[in-house]
Amino acid sequence: METLQIGGVSSRALADQYGTPLYVYDENKIRKQAAAAMANFRSKQFDTEVVYASKAFSCAALFRLLAAEGLGFDVVSGGELYCAMRIGADMKKVYFHGNNKSDQEIEMGLDAGIGYFVVDNMMECARLFDIAERKRLQTKALLRINPGISAHTHEYIMTAAPDSKFGIYIENRQQIDAVIQKLSRSKYVKFAGFHSHIGSQIVDAGSFTKALDTMIDFLAEMKREQDLDNLELSIGGGFGIRYVEADAPLPLGEMCKTLISHTERRLAEKDVHLSKLITEPGRAMVGEAGCTLYTIGDMKESGDKNYIFVDGGMSDNIRHALYDAEYTGVLANKCDRPSEKTYCIAGKNCESGDILIADMQLPKAAPGDLLAVLSTGAYGYSMASNYNRLGRPAVVFAKDGQARLIIRRETYEDQYRLEV
Ligand SMILES: *Cc1c(COP(=O)(O)O)cnc(C)c1O
């Protein structure tokens, strides 16, 4: 019987050695994505930077791997920054995002000498100004703009309502000018440009080029009205991946190439110059490289559903429960058998919504079989919880027939150690 191999390692051997549930990453797939972005997100006309959006999955081993490939890090919290600091990441390539950074987090970023704060609002701008003044520490700031475009998968919609939680609405020139004016008076915080991020799991280039056009038109106005040119522009992340058969995302390298050439063309048309273009892929860097191995436990017919119960659930992958995300999977120890039955894959958490896959065809399954849910590498571990006091699973990197443990399984004691 054929067994699923990940990075040249048998899924059965992985399950036996490390237990289940288990997140397994094919390390070469991560490296390939990183290399594709680094090689294709390049221009002769302006500097470029590829920054990994840590929220998709952050851990020391991954950060080391990506830092070695030349990527910077987008962090949203002191915790993510701490991890980047611990592995000795180049702090000049760290971008601190988030709409409500605490004073402590701002101080931590300044002390660490990070390259950029992505400023969300006027209050944050004033706090960053004051704290940098007090500490006499230099940094750069990008202002997050809400370009009025939000995208999900294929369509983009112009959101008329400028009511997003993130950034300052592009037409709110009064607030935008106030931030620029304020920072022009700072000896320590240099206003460097703008950032926008339009959404996630976007599979074609259209929404991104639309956002680029909007942002470059905006830069042209800034040049005209404020005599600001040669700014830096971060276009965020959001590149889609394949979760199920029907998903057909543009490969990351192609996407990068398209965005660069589109930017070069649009800049020329508008007579605007950029000093740097930045992109921040998260999901696309790690999503398809990861899968989750579960052991099938009990099975049950309930109404017209055939349930397979696995030894994890929404505590290690909340995405279906949270927003109906779709996944597919394979019976890892019987992956050459034909599918013959429709199953509903449910977890062991105490919620009726604790479903991983609502219905999928599989070969006839039995307790003890291994189920691999595919493309769980992004927003799986990073959104995992201790709900029902299930310990967070272990994480393994597999490569060229070898596996290594990178995060160990959380024990009861690990959870209990916080009790006072
Ligand atoms: C979430 C986010 C990203 C990464 O999004 P992905 O869909 O994981 O690529 C990048 N930049 C910002 C500001 C984000 O909020």
Tab-separated table of C-alpha atoms and ligand atoms in Angstrom:
chain	number	residue	atom	x	y	z
A	1	MET	CA	0.000	0.000	0.000
A	2	GLU	CA	1.268	3.417	-0.954
A	3	THR	CA	2.080	5.839	1.876
A	4	LEU	CA	2.218	9.605	1.500
A	5	GLN	CA	5.782	10.933	1.503
A	6	ILE	CA	6.578	14.445	2.699
A	7	GLY	CA	10.041	15.786	1.942
A	8	GLY	CA	11.040	12.210	1.177
A	9	VAL	CA	9.883	10.945	4.575
A	10	SER	CA	7.033	8.487	5.071
A	11	SER	CA	4.049	10.031	6.803
A	12	ARG	CA	3.629	6.805	8.799
A	13	ALA	CA	7.198	7.037	10.072
A	14	LEU	CA	6.620	10.690	11.022
A	15	ALA	CA	3.420	9.853	12.886
A	16	ASP	CA	5.108	6.975	14.709
A	17	GLN	CA	8.099	9.038	15.722
A	18	TYR	CA	6.487	12.371	16.607
A	19	GLY	CA	2.852	11.469	17.290
A	20	THR	CA	-0.277	13.090	15.894
A	21	PRO	CA	-1.663	15.611	15.259
A	22	LEU	CA	1.526	16.778	13.626
A	23	TYR	CA	2.293	19.710	11.350
A	24	VAL	CA	4.798	18.648	8.700
A	25	TYR	CA	6.509	21.061	6.332
A	26	ASP	CA	8.368	20.106	3.187
A	27	GLU	CA	11.323	22.412	3.736
A	28	ASN	CA	12.339	22.537	0.079
A	29	LYS	CA	8.906	23.875	-0.856
A	30	ILE	CA	9.364	26.833	1.501
A	31	ARG	CA	12.829	27.490	0.133
A	32	LYS	CA	11.503	27.324	-3.416
A	33	GLN	CA	8.819	29.929	-2.706
A	34	ALA	CA	11.303	32.216	-0.990
A	35	ALA	CA	13.739	31.894	-3.877
A	36	ALA	CA	10.983	32.510	-6.458
A	37	ALA	CA	9.982	35.736	-4.738
A	38	MET	CA	13.566	36.919	-4.260
A	39	ALA	CA	14.496	36.188	-7.882
A	40	ASN	CA	11.440	37.780	-9.476
A	41	PHE	CA	10.617	40.713	-7.247
A	42	ARG	CA	13.484	42.780	-8.654
A	43	SER	CA	13.811	45.912	-10.698
A	44	LYS	CA	16.584	47.901	-12.314
A	45	GLN	CA	14.697	51.111	-11.534
A	46	PHE	CA	14.146	50.859	-7.808
A	47	ASP	CA	15.223	48.800	-4.803
A	48	THR	CA	13.016	45.926	-3.779
A	49	GLU	CA	12.451	44.001	-0.593
A	50	VAL	CA	10.586	40.777	0.108
A	51	VAL	CA	9.327	40.660	3.635
A	52	TYR	CA	7.738	37.596	5.203
A	53	ALA	CA	4.422	38.252	6.964
A	54	SER	CA	5.152	36.436	10.214
A	55	LYS	CA	1.544	36.035	11.234
A	56	ALA	CA	1.126	33.176	8.726
A	57	PHE	CA	3.497	31.025	10.810
A	58	SER	CA	6.351	32.171	12.965
A	59	CYS	CA	9.033	30.103	14.619
A	60	ALA	CA	12.789	30.293	14.938
A	61	ALA	CA	13.601	27.544	12.416
A	62	LEU	CA	11.419	29.119	9.742
A	63	PHE	CA	12.766	32.604	10.434
A	64	ARG	CA	16.346	31.325	10.113
A	65	LEU	CA	15.543	29.656	6.825
A	66	LEU	CA	13.865	32.765	5.393
A	67	ALA	CA	16.534	35.140	6.711
A	68	ALA	CA	19.138	32.986	4.968
A	69	GLU	CA	17.177	33.392	1.719
A	70	GLY	CA	17.384	37.158	2.185
A	71	LEU	CA	13.866	37.955	3.346
A	72	GLY	CA	12.958	40.573	5.917
A	73	PHE	CA	10.133	40.230	8.451
A	74	ASP	CA	6.772	41.880	8.868
A	75	VAL	CA	5.836	41.667	12.535
A	76	VAL	CA	2.613	42.723	14.225
A	77	SER	CA	3.524	42.341	17.862
A	78	GLY	CA	6.339	42.339	20.362
A	79	GLY	CA	6.113	38.552	20.320
A	80	GLU	CA	6.796	38.264	16.604
A	81	LEU	CA	9.550	40.878	16.872
A	82	TYR	CA	11.094	38.933	19.740
A	83	CYS	CA	11.332	35.806	17.601
A	84	ALA	CA	13.036	37.759	14.790
A	85	MET	CA	15.451	39.275	17.325
A	86	ARG	CA	16.247	35.903	18.855
A	87	ILE	CA	17.365	34.419	15.536
A	88	GLY	CA	19.495	37.462	14.753
A	89	ALA	CA	17.409	38.737	11.822
A	90	ASP	CA	18.600	41.919	10.131
A	91	MET	CA	16.605	44.520	12.053
A	92	LYS	CA	16.839	47.004	9.168
A	93	LYS	CA	14.558	44.630	7.251
A	94	VAL	CA	11.924	44.478	9.979
A	95	TYR	CA	8.573	46.213	9.412
A	96	PHE	CA	6.412	46.698	12.488
A	97	HIS	CA	2.721	46.597	11.527
A	98	GLY	CA	-0.447	46.673	13.565
A	99	ASN	CA	-3.202	49.128	14.350
A	100	ASN	CA	-2.631	49.454	18.068
A	101	LYS	CA	1.021	49.036	18.951
A	102	SER	CA	1.607	49.612	22.641
A	103	ASP	CA	4.180	52.123	23.894
A	104	GLN	CA	6.177	49.129	25.063
A	105	GLU	CA	6.145	47.597	21.603
A	106	ILE	CA	7.213	50.890	20.028
A	107	GLU	CA	10.074	51.135	22.539
A	108	MET	CA	11.058	47.544	21.852
A	109	GLY	CA	11.166	48.191	18.107
A	110	LEU	CA	13.206	51.379	18.536
A	111	ASP	CA	15.622	49.716	20.950
A	112	ALA	CA	16.067	46.850	18.500
A	113	GLY	CA	16.817	49.333	15.719
A	114	ILE	CA	14.126	48.104	13.359
A	115	GLY	CA	13.999	49.610	9.882
A	116	TYR	CA	10.351	50.586	9.724
A	117	PHE	CA	7.212	51.259	11.643
A	118	VAL	CA	4.102	51.023	9.509
A	119	VAL	CA	2.022	53.751	11.109
A	120	ASP	CA	-1.697	53.094	11.231
A	121	ASN	CA	-3.142	56.331	12.549
A	122	MET	CA	-2.440	59.826	13.864
A	123	MET	CA	-2.359	58.834	17.525
A	124	GLU	CA	0.248	56.198	16.829
A	125	CYS	CA	2.230	58.707	14.777
A	126	ALA	CA	2.299	61.107	17.735
A	127	ARG	CA	3.330	58.382	20.168
A	128	LEU	CA	6.081	57.147	17.845
A	129	PHE	CA	7.277	60.758	17.437
A	130	ASP	CA	7.448	61.301	21.221
A	131	ILE	CA	9.015	57.974	22.127
A	132	ALA	CA	11.705	58.268	19.436
A	133	GLU	CA	12.404	61.814	20.660
A	134	ARG	CA	12.732	60.687	24.240
A	135	LYS	CA	14.972	57.765	23.338
A	136	ARG	CA	16.867	59.662	20.634
A	137	LEU	CA	16.593	56.646	18.336
A	138	GLN	CA	16.203	56.722	14.572
A	139	THR	CA	13.724	54.790	12.460
A	140	LYS	CA	11.651	55.166	9.304
A	141	ALA	CA	7.892	55.256	8.960
A	142	LEU	CA	5.517	54.148	6.256
A	143	LEU	CA	1.930	55.313	6.540
A	144	ARG	CA	-0.728	52.686	5.982
A	145	ILE	CA	-3.279	53.815	3.441
A	146	ASN	CA	-6.658	52.206	2.895
A	147	PRO	CA	-6.870	52.464	-0.904
A	148	GLY	CA	-10.610	51.749	-0.935
A	149	ILE	CA	-10.100	48.447	-2.671
A	150	SER	CA	-10.620	45.161	-0.990
A	151	ALA	CA	-10.072	41.902	-2.705
A	152	HIS	CA	-10.889	38.313	-2.051
A	153	THR	CA	-9.989	35.542	-4.481
A	154	HIS	CA	-10.999	36.670	-7.976
A	155	GLU	CA	-13.046	39.788	-7.501
A	156	TYR	CA	-12.095	43.107	-6.183
A	157	ILE	CA	-14.745	45.448	-5.016
A	158	MET	CA	-14.426	49.141	-4.563
A	159	THR	CA	-15.456	49.667	-1.013
A	160	ALA	CA	-17.216	53.010	-1.010
A	161	ALA	CA	-17.273	53.081	2.753
A	162	PRO	CA	-13.936	54.228	4.130
A	163	ASP	CA	-14.507	52.356	7.355
A	164	SER	CA	-11.770	49.738	7.510
A	165	LYS	CA	-10.036	49.159	10.791
A	166	PHE	CA	-6.668	49.515	9.081
A	167	GLY	CA	-4.897	52.624	7.883
A	168	ILE	CA	-6.157	56.019	6.789
A	169	TYR	CA	-8.627	56.209	3.917
A	170	ILE	CA	-6.953	57.419	0.755
A	171	GLU	CA	-9.331	60.349	0.359
A	172	ASN	CA	-8.854	61.542	3.898
A	173	ARG	CA	-6.114	63.972	2.881
A	174	GLN	CA	-6.400	65.990	6.055
A	175	GLN	CA	-5.310	63.057	8.224
A	176	ILE	CA	-2.684	61.907	5.735
A	177	ASP	CA	-1.180	65.405	5.567
A	178	ALA	CA	-1.222	65.661	9.353
A	179	VAL	CA	0.919	62.522	9.653
A	180	ILE	CA	3.370	63.720	7.006
A	181	GLN	CA	3.580	67.195	8.588
A	182	LYS	CA	4.111	65.768	12.037
A	183	LEU	CA	6.914	63.465	10.902
A	184	SER	CA	8.583	66.213	8.866
A	185	ARG	CA	9.288	67.854	12.223
A	186	SER	CA	10.897	64.739	13.726
A	187	LYS	CA	14.651	64.477	13.987
A	188	TYR	CA	14.346	60.749	14.561
A	189	VAL	CA	11.457	59.322	12.538
A	190	LYS	CA	11.889	59.722	8.818
A	191	PHE	CA	8.715	59.617	6.762
A	192	ALA	CA	9.640	57.163	3.990
A	193	GLY	CA	6.427	56.410	2.121
A	194	PHE	CA	3.225	54.422	2.108
A	195	HIS	CA	1.846	50.962	2.627
A	196	SER	CA	-1.341	49.266	1.503
A	197	HIS	CA	-2.590	45.715	1.861
A	198	ILE	CA	-5.840	44.814	0.133
A	199	GLY	CA	-6.714	41.334	1.309
A	200	SER	CA	-5.767	37.724	1.273
A	201	GLN	CA	-5.912	34.554	-0.821
A	202	ILE	CA	-6.005	36.660	-3.994
A	203	VAL	CA	-5.318	34.318	-6.893
A	204	ASP	CA	-4.863	36.615	-9.888
A	205	ALA	CA	-2.879	39.751	-10.552
A	206	GLY	CA	-5.843	41.992	-11.406
A	207	SER	CA	-6.687	43.129	-7.901
A	208	PHE	CA	-3.044	43.900	-7.158
A	209	THR	CA	-2.477	45.887	-10.343
A	210	LYS	CA	-5.663	47.801	-9.594
A	211	ALA	CA	-4.345	48.657	-6.141
A	212	LEU	CA	-0.940	49.544	-7.603
A	213	ASP	CA	-2.588	51.945	-10.045
A	214	THR	CA	-4.477	53.573	-7.211
A	215	MET	CA	-1.376	53.906	-5.060
A	216	ILE	CA	0.838	55.188	-7.875
A	217	ASP	CA	-1.810	57.769	-8.848
A	218	PHE	CA	-1.794	58.752	-5.210
A	219	LEU	CA	2.010	59.059	-5.268
A	220	ALA	CA	1.701	61.279	-8.342
A	221	GLU	CA	-0.616	63.579	-6.378
A	222	MET	CA	1.812	63.602	-3.467
A	223	LYS	CA	4.554	64.615	-5.859
A	224	ARG	CA	2.427	67.374	-7.361
A	225	GLU	CA	0.927	68.709	-4.159
A	226	GLN	CA	3.642	68.096	-1.582
A	227	ASP	CA	6.751	67.857	-3.695
A	228	LEU	CA	7.332	64.358	-2.349
A	229	ASP	CA	9.010	61.944	-4.765
A	230	ASN	CA	11.280	58.927	-4.496
A	231	LEU	CA	9.211	57.443	-1.712
A	232	GLU	CA	8.998	53.817	-0.690
A	233	LEU	CA	5.851	51.801	-1.369
A	234	SER	CA	4.825	48.587	0.324
A	235	ILE	CA	2.072	46.699	-1.462
A	236	GLY	CA	1.422	44.184	1.312
A	237	GLY	CA	0.808	40.507	0.732
A	238	GLY	CA	-2.222	38.361	0.046
A	239	PHE	CA	-1.025	36.052	-2.720
A	240	GLY	CA	-3.304	33.033	-2.992
A	241	ILE	CA	-2.381	29.380	-2.737
A	242	ARG	CA	-3.961	26.093	-3.767
A	243	TYR	CA	-6.143	24.622	-1.047
A	244	VAL	CA	-8.473	22.528	-3.189
A	245	GLU	CA	-8.384	21.319	-6.793
A	246	ALA	CA	-10.430	24.275	-8.025
A	247	ASP	CA	-7.894	26.844	-6.794
A	248	ALA	CA	-5.577	27.976	-9.560
A	249	PRO	CA	-3.393	30.753	-8.189
A	250	LEU	CA	-0.805	32.490	-10.315
A	251	PRO	CA	2.552	31.077	-9.153
A	252	LEU	CA	4.331	33.445	-6.760
A	253	GLY	CA	7.285	34.068	-9.082
A	254	GLU	CA	4.942	34.989	-11.966
A	255	MET	CA	2.933	37.230	-9.693
A	256	CYS	CA	6.071	39.050	-8.554
A	257	LYS	CA	7.276	39.539	-12.112
A	258	THR	CA	3.895	40.895	-13.187
A	259	LEU	CA	3.730	43.349	-10.296
A	260	ILE	CA	7.231	44.647	-10.946
A	261	SER	CA	6.664	45.244	-14.653
A	262	HIS	CA	3.272	46.816	-13.980
A	263	THR	CA	4.820	49.148	-11.423
A	264	GLU	CA	7.646	50.164	-13.757
A	265	ARG	CA	5.155	50.958	-16.522
A	266	ARG	CA	2.776	52.904	-14.323
A	267	LEU	CA	5.561	54.925	-12.710
A	268	ALA	CA	6.814	55.953	-16.151
A	269	GLU	CA	3.311	56.948	-17.264
A	270	LYS	CA	2.810	59.071	-14.177
A	271	ASP	CA	6.365	60.417	-14.037
A	272	VAL	CA	6.802	59.244	-10.465
A	273	HIS	CA	9.868	57.639	-8.942
A	274	LEU	CA	10.123	55.046	-6.241
A	275	SER	CA	13.151	54.411	-4.120
A	276	LYS	CA	11.890	51.026	-2.990
A	277	LEU	CA	9.013	48.617	-3.611
A	278	ILE	CA	8.200	46.161	-0.854
A	279	THR	CA	6.013	43.069	-0.820
A	280	GLU	CA	4.928	41.000	2.161
A	281	PRO	CA	3.849	37.461	1.304
A	282	GLY	CA	2.777	35.299	4.230
A	283	ARG	CA	0.465	32.497	3.165
A	284	ALA	CA	2.206	31.933	-0.178
A	285	MET	CA	5.540	31.340	1.527
A	286	VAL	CA	4.450	28.466	3.774
A	287	GLY	CA	0.849	27.456	3.050
A	288	GLU	CA	1.268	24.693	0.501
A	289	ALA	CA	4.499	23.461	2.072
A	290	GLY	CA	2.661	22.348	5.211
A	291	CYS	CA	0.152	19.645	5.980
A	292	THR	CA	-1.339	18.248	9.170
A	293	LEU	CA	-1.263	14.542	9.981
A	294	TYR	CA	-4.036	13.166	12.147
A	295	THR	CA	-4.853	9.699	13.387
A	296	ILE	CA	-8.392	8.624	12.710
A	297	GLY	CA	-10.213	7.583	15.867
A	298	ASP	CA	-13.861	6.735	16.069
A	299	MET	CA	-16.231	6.958	13.149
A	300	LYS	CA	-19.970	7.464	13.214
A	301	GLU	CA	-22.994	7.744	10.952
A	302	SER	CA	-25.176	10.623	12.060
A	303	GLY	CA	-28.162	11.450	9.888
A	304	ASP	CA	-26.825	11.278	6.374
A	305	LYS	CA	-23.267	12.088	7.424
A	306	ASN	CA	-20.353	9.726	7.766
A	307	TYR	CA	-18.143	11.261	10.384
A	308	ILE	CA	-14.455	10.624	10.712
A	309	PHE	CA	-13.182	11.902	14.047
A	310	VAL	CA	-9.534	12.932	14.194
A	311	ASP	CA	-7.268	13.535	17.178
A	312	GLY	CA	-7.093	17.308	16.650
A	313	GLY	CA	-9.548	19.813	15.264
A	314	MET	CA	-10.342	23.521	15.447
A	315	SER	CA	-7.695	23.899	18.155
A	316	ASP	CA	-4.989	23.246	15.541
A	317	ASN	CA	-6.875	24.523	12.474
A	318	ILE	CA	-9.679	26.977	13.100
A	319	ARG	CA	-10.004	28.189	9.528
A	320	HIS	CA	-13.025	26.133	8.497
A	321	ALA	CA	-14.842	26.906	11.728
A	322	LEU	CA	-13.904	30.585	11.491
A	323	TYR	CA	-14.680	31.353	7.868
A	324	ASP	CA	-15.666	28.196	6.036
A	325	ALA	CA	-12.197	27.725	4.573
A	326	GLU	CA	-11.975	24.714	2.292
A	327	TYR	CA	-9.358	22.013	2.478
A	328	THR	CA	-8.768	18.650	0.981
A	329	GLY	CA	-6.905	15.673	2.320
A	330	VAL	CA	-5.702	12.162	1.672
A	331	LEU	CA	-5.680	8.919	3.580
A	332	ALA	CA	-1.952	9.035	4.008
A	333	ASN	CA	-1.432	5.317	4.576
A	334	LYS	CA	-3.730	4.307	1.710
A	335	CYS	CA	-3.076	6.995	-0.830
A	336	ASP	CA	-3.173	4.686	-3.860
A	337	ARG	CA	-6.664	3.376	-3.047
A	338	PRO	CA	-9.592	4.770	-5.046
A	339	SER	CA	-12.022	7.099	-3.309
A	340	GLU	CA	-15.293	5.404	-2.613
A	341	LYS	CA	-17.042	7.165	0.209
A	342	THR	CA	-17.999	10.675	1.262
A	343	TYR	CA	-16.913	11.660	4.743
A	344	CYS	CA	-17.189	14.641	7.041
A	345	ILE	CA	-13.924	15.222	8.898
A	346	ALA	CA	-14.553	16.475	12.420
A	347	GLY	CA	-12.251	17.174	15.325
A	348	LYS	CA	-12.445	16.379	19.020
A	349	ASN	CA	-13.094	19.903	20.312
A	350	CYS	CA	-16.382	20.602	22.049
A	351	GLU	CA	-18.109	22.664	19.362
A	352	SER	CA	-20.550	21.493	16.708
A	353	GLY	CA	-18.638	23.753	14.330
A	354	ASP	CA	-15.434	21.828	14.936
A	355	ILE	CA	-15.182	20.608	11.363
A	356	LEU	CA	-11.991	20.465	9.302
A	357	ILE	CA	-13.506	19.344	5.986
A	358	ALA	CA	-17.277	19.373	5.526
A	359	ASP	CA	-17.356	16.651	2.911
A	360	MET	CA	-14.777	14.852	0.901
A	361	GLN	CA	-14.286	11.629	-0.976
A	362	LEU	CA	-11.800	9.179	0.486
A	363	PRO	CA	-10.954	5.513	0.222
A	364	LYS	CA	-12.769	3.431	2.824
A	365	ALA	CA	-11.268	4.595	6.123
A	366	ALA	CA	-10.776	2.771	9.410
A	367	PRO	CA	-9.683	3.749	12.909
A	368	GLY	CA	-5.903	3.992	13.059
A	369	ASP	CA	-5.595	5.288	9.492
A	370	LEU	CA	-3.670	8.495	8.967
A	371	LEU	CA	-5.414	11.500	7.495
A	372	ALA	CA	-3.300	14.267	5.981
A	373	VAL	CA	-5.074	17.608	5.578
A	374	LEU	CA	-3.174	19.494	2.883
A	375	SER	CA	-2.035	23.119	2.602
A	376	THR	CA	-2.289	23.843	6.322
A	377	GLY	CA	1.093	25.547	6.506
A	378	ALA	CA	-0.278	29.075	6.891
A	379	TYR	CA	-2.585	30.259	9.665
A	380	GLY	CA	-2.677	26.763	11.162
A	381	TYR	CA	-0.136	26.696	13.945
A	382	SER	CA	-0.200	30.470	14.254
A	383	MET	CA	-3.939	30.431	14.981
A	384	ALA	CA	-3.801	27.294	17.130
A	385	SER	CA	-5.167	27.467	20.650
A	386	ASN	CA	-5.363	25.408	23.797
A	387	TYR	CA	-9.114	25.112	23.513
A	388	ASN	CA	-10.250	22.167	25.653
A	389	ARG	CA	-6.671	22.135	26.892
A	390	LEU	CA	-5.488	20.187	23.925
A	391	GLY	CA	-1.757	20.764	23.661
A	392	ARG	CA	-0.484	22.451	20.528
A	393	PRO	CA	0.882	19.803	18.132
A	394	ALA	CA	4.549	19.424	17.310
A	395	VAL	CA	6.008	20.839	14.087
A	396	VAL	CA	8.464	18.979	11.897
A	397	PHE	CA	10.494	20.037	8.864
A	398	ALA	CA	11.205	17.270	6.358
A	399	LYS	CA	13.795	17.494	3.635
A	400	ASP	CA	15.631	15.036	1.404
A	401	GLY	CA	14.454	12.019	3.361
A	402	GLN	CA	15.290	13.498	6.792
A	403	ALA	CA	12.933	14.989	9.370
A	404	ARG	CA	13.765	17.312	12.227
A	405	LEU	CA	11.607	18.472	15.087
A	406	ILE	CA	11.380	22.262	15.138
A	407	ILE	CA	8.660	22.829	17.746
A	408	ARG	CA	7.938	20.151	20.296
A	409	ARG	CA	4.463	19.089	21.296
A	410	GLU	CA	2.936	21.085	24.130
A	411	THR	CA	2.481	18.995	27.256
A	412	TYR	CA	-0.066	19.270	30.061
A	413	GLU	CA	2.741	20.641	32.173
A	414	ASP	CA	3.579	23.314	29.593
A	415	GLN	CA	0.035	24.556	29.919
A	416	TYR	CA	-0.049	24.232	33.688
A	417	ARG	CA	3.168	26.177	34.251
A	418	LEU	CA	1.370	29.517	33.867
A	419	GLU	CA	-0.912	28.809	36.808
A	420	VAL	CA	-0.036	30.916	39.858
B	1	LIG	C1	-1.882	39.569	6.510
B	1	LIG	C2	-0.951	40.564	5.953
B	1	LIG	C3	0.029	40.170	5.047
B	1	LIG	C4	0.162	38.747	4.541
B	1	LIG	O1	-1.001	38.253	3.976
B	1	LIG	P1	-0.956	36.805	3.270
B	1	LIG	O2	-2.328	36.620	2.772
B	1	LIG	O3	-0.602	35.813	4.321
B	1	LIG	O4	0.080	36.885	2.207
B	1	LIG	C5	0.919	41.117	4.604
B	1	LIG	N1	0.836	42.411	5.015
B	1	LIG	C6	-0.104	42.822	5.885
B	1	LIG	C7	-0.128	44.226	6.314
B	1	LIG	C8	-1.023	41.921	6.381
B	1	LIG	O5	-1.960	42.343	7.237
